[in-house]
Amino acid sequence: MLIIEFAVVLMSIYLGARLGGIGIGFAGGMGVLALTLVLGLEPGTVPVDVILIIMSVIAAIASMQVAGGLHYLVEIAERILRRNPKQITFWAPVVTYVMTLLAGTGHTAFSTLPVIAEVSKDAGVRPSRPLSIAVIASQIAITASPISAAVVLLSGMLETSHSVDYLQLLAIAIPSTFLACMVGAFVAQRLGLELADDPIYQQRLKDGLVTTDSADKKELPVHAKRSVWIFLASIVAVVAYATAISPLVGLIEDPSLPRNEAIMVFMLSAATLIVMNCKINTAEIVNAATFKSGMSACVCVLGVAWLGDTFVSAHIDEIKELAGTILQQYSWMLAIILFFASMLLYSQAATTAALMPTAIALGVSPEAAIASFAAVSALFVLPTYPTLIAAVEMDDTGSTRIGQYVFNHPFMIPGLVTITASVCLGFLFAGVIL
């Protein structure tokens, strides 16, 4: 029966990967149906807190987007990139990393990718270099964002099992992932031919397929800046409150409002203030791109995490017997497991929810769990992730292209280097902080 049940899990994940997008969550739910009603397992735990946090954060971000806040952030990013065009391979990942860190979603990169492509082309820099590492940075920054569902989920597990504080997790994840992005940028800068020497670019230039005019500037909405300040203030409030109730600081003992609920409250309050102060129509929020992608993420986490917990909870003793000793002796193998799982699950939060509880139950140390956490960002391996596809489409020089062997695309090497560096640095920082 164990083999049959495991086959159901794998088939559900495979089906979800084939369906793509929100289909991963749909297939996960169908897998739970098969495991429970057909095979007789008890249903696992639904990650309600994670889903509610995603909904709350996305509500605030979508409100800011409707108010023009994301457009304002892109303008700031463009000014930064245009001041340093020759170093765009290093500045592009800084921009996408910071935006993802603040917003808790990598989809903010969509707005900056056209700017990166245009600036690098104007500076004579091969666009595939900054575009590839910028996409990688937008993905890995999820594992360091104080309001991302993946970070909140892992933090809750570690607090319960090892008394590792939310602030300790961020203190390890932020520097390790950021420095790793700089290592990835260093490598990306040396990949591929120079733009002037690329025959594909020269042919496209000859055929008139490469644009040279900058895109028309859109007028900044009146309350765009105000919406950004409100949103940033809410993030500061989240971190400040988490610090105040942290056992390491101890400013507030026995808080009436736990951290997860505080994140929801602050984010919903920020959305309310943006709607009121920026005079936006709430009906437009549900049509915002960030709102749609966020609600899709909720369904994905629901289906996949529920599926994984249903199977693992029923066979935790067998899993411990088979894999516990190996992971305890070779803790770095957790990063490899997370890496390949995230290739299929296409979500940092879903991968964390599906596999991290099992890893922690098997006795993986908190140092190994946090260091390996960045490996849930291997969304670049299969060249079908939305931001990756967008980067390919926005580079009309042809330098950011998918190779004939599918996996030989410009995101692969920078991604592998960045995740490897992050895991190594994570072990280093965790050894000092924990």
PDB file of C-alpha atoms in Angstrom, residues 6 9-10 13 153-154 157 304-309 311-312 316 319 327 333-345 347-362 364 369 375-376:
ATOM      1  CA  PHE A   6       3.483   7.097  -2.998  1.00  0.00           C
ATOM      2  CA  VAL A   9       1.506  11.411  -4.788  1.00  0.00           C
ATOM      3  CA  LEU A  10       3.993  11.300  -7.665  1.00  0.00           C
ATOM      4  CA  ILE A  13       2.628  16.113  -8.808  1.00  0.00           C
ATOM      5  CA  LEU A 153       6.024  28.780   7.151  1.00  0.00           C
ATOM      6  CA  LEU A 154       9.600  27.651   7.844  1.00  0.00           C
ATOM      7  CA  MET A 157       8.215  25.038  12.026  1.00  0.00           C
ATOM      8  CA  VAL A 304       0.336  20.467  -2.742  1.00  0.00           C
ATOM      9  CA  ALA A 305       0.909  20.971   0.989  1.00  0.00           C
ATOM     10  CA  TRP A 306      -2.273  19.085   1.878  1.00  0.00           C
ATOM     11  CA  LEU A 307      -1.251  16.223  -0.405  1.00  0.00           C
ATOM     12  CA  GLY A 308       2.239  16.010   1.075  1.00  0.00           C
ATOM     13  CA  ASP A 309       1.073  16.175   4.686  1.00  0.00           C
ATOM     14  CA  PHE A 311       0.998  11.033   2.835  1.00  0.00           C
ATOM     15  CA  VAL A 312       3.785  11.924   5.274  1.00  0.00           C
ATOM     16  CA  ILE A 316       6.163   9.186   9.241  1.00  0.00           C
ATOM     17  CA  ILE A 319      10.035   7.550   6.437  1.00  0.00           C
ATOM     18  CA  LEU A 327      19.711  13.121   6.371  1.00  0.00           C
ATOM     19  CA  MET A 333      21.403  16.279   0.899  1.00  0.00           C
ATOM     20  CA  LEU A 334      18.283  18.153   2.018  1.00  0.00           C
ATOM     21  CA  ALA A 335      19.258  20.961  -0.368  1.00  0.00           C
ATOM     22  CA  ILE A 336      19.392  18.482  -3.254  1.00  0.00           C
ATOM     23  CA  ILE A 337      15.968  17.076  -2.367  1.00  0.00           C
ATOM     24  CA  LEU A 338      14.447  20.555  -2.136  1.00  0.00           C
ATOM     25  CA  PHE A 339      16.130  21.550  -5.399  1.00  0.00           C
ATOM     26  CA  PHE A 340      14.569  18.760  -7.448  1.00  0.00           C
ATOM     27  CA  ALA A 341      11.197  19.051  -5.707  1.00  0.00           C
ATOM     28  CA  SER A 342      10.900  22.760  -6.448  1.00  0.00           C
ATOM     29  CA  MET A 343      11.605  22.054 -10.126  1.00  0.00           C
ATOM     30  CA  LEU A 344       8.230  20.303 -10.247  1.00  0.00           C
ATOM     31  CA  LEU A 345       6.213  22.166  -7.624  1.00  0.00           C
ATOM     32  CA  SER A 347       6.549  27.324  -5.748  1.00  0.00           C
ATOM     33  CA  GLN A 348       8.867  28.069  -2.849  1.00  0.00           C
ATOM     34  CA  ALA A 349       5.978  28.013  -0.385  1.00  0.00           C
ATOM     35  CA  ALA A 350       4.515  24.779  -1.765  1.00  0.00           C
ATOM     36  CA  THR A 351       7.905  23.043  -1.670  1.00  0.00           C
ATOM     37  CA  THR A 352       8.509  24.248   1.873  1.00  0.00           C
ATOM     38  CA  ALA A 353       5.081  23.113   3.019  1.00  0.00           C
ATOM     39  CA  ALA A 354       5.403  19.734   1.328  1.00  0.00           C
ATOM     40  CA  LEU A 355       8.905  18.710   2.418  1.00  0.00           C
ATOM     41  CA  MET A 356      10.240  20.779   5.312  1.00  0.00           C
ATOM     42  CA  PRO A 357       7.943  19.278   7.984  1.00  0.00           C
ATOM     43  CA  THR A 358       9.209  15.814   7.060  1.00  0.00           C
ATOM     44  CA  ALA A 359      12.844  16.938   7.087  1.00  0.00           C
ATOM     45  CA  ILE A 360      12.483  18.508  10.520  1.00  0.00           C
ATOM     46  CA  ALA A 361      10.620  15.448  11.817  1.00  0.00           C
ATOM     47  CA  LEU A 362      13.505  13.288  10.586  1.00  0.00           C
ATOM     48  CA  VAL A 364      17.535  17.584  10.371  1.00  0.00           C
ATOM     49  CA  ALA A 369      17.147  23.399   7.328  1.00  0.00           C
ATOM     50  CA  ALA A 375      17.247  25.386  -2.721  1.00  0.00           C
ATOM     51  CA  VAL A 376      13.444  25.655  -2.884  1.00  0.00           C
TER      52      VAL A 376
END
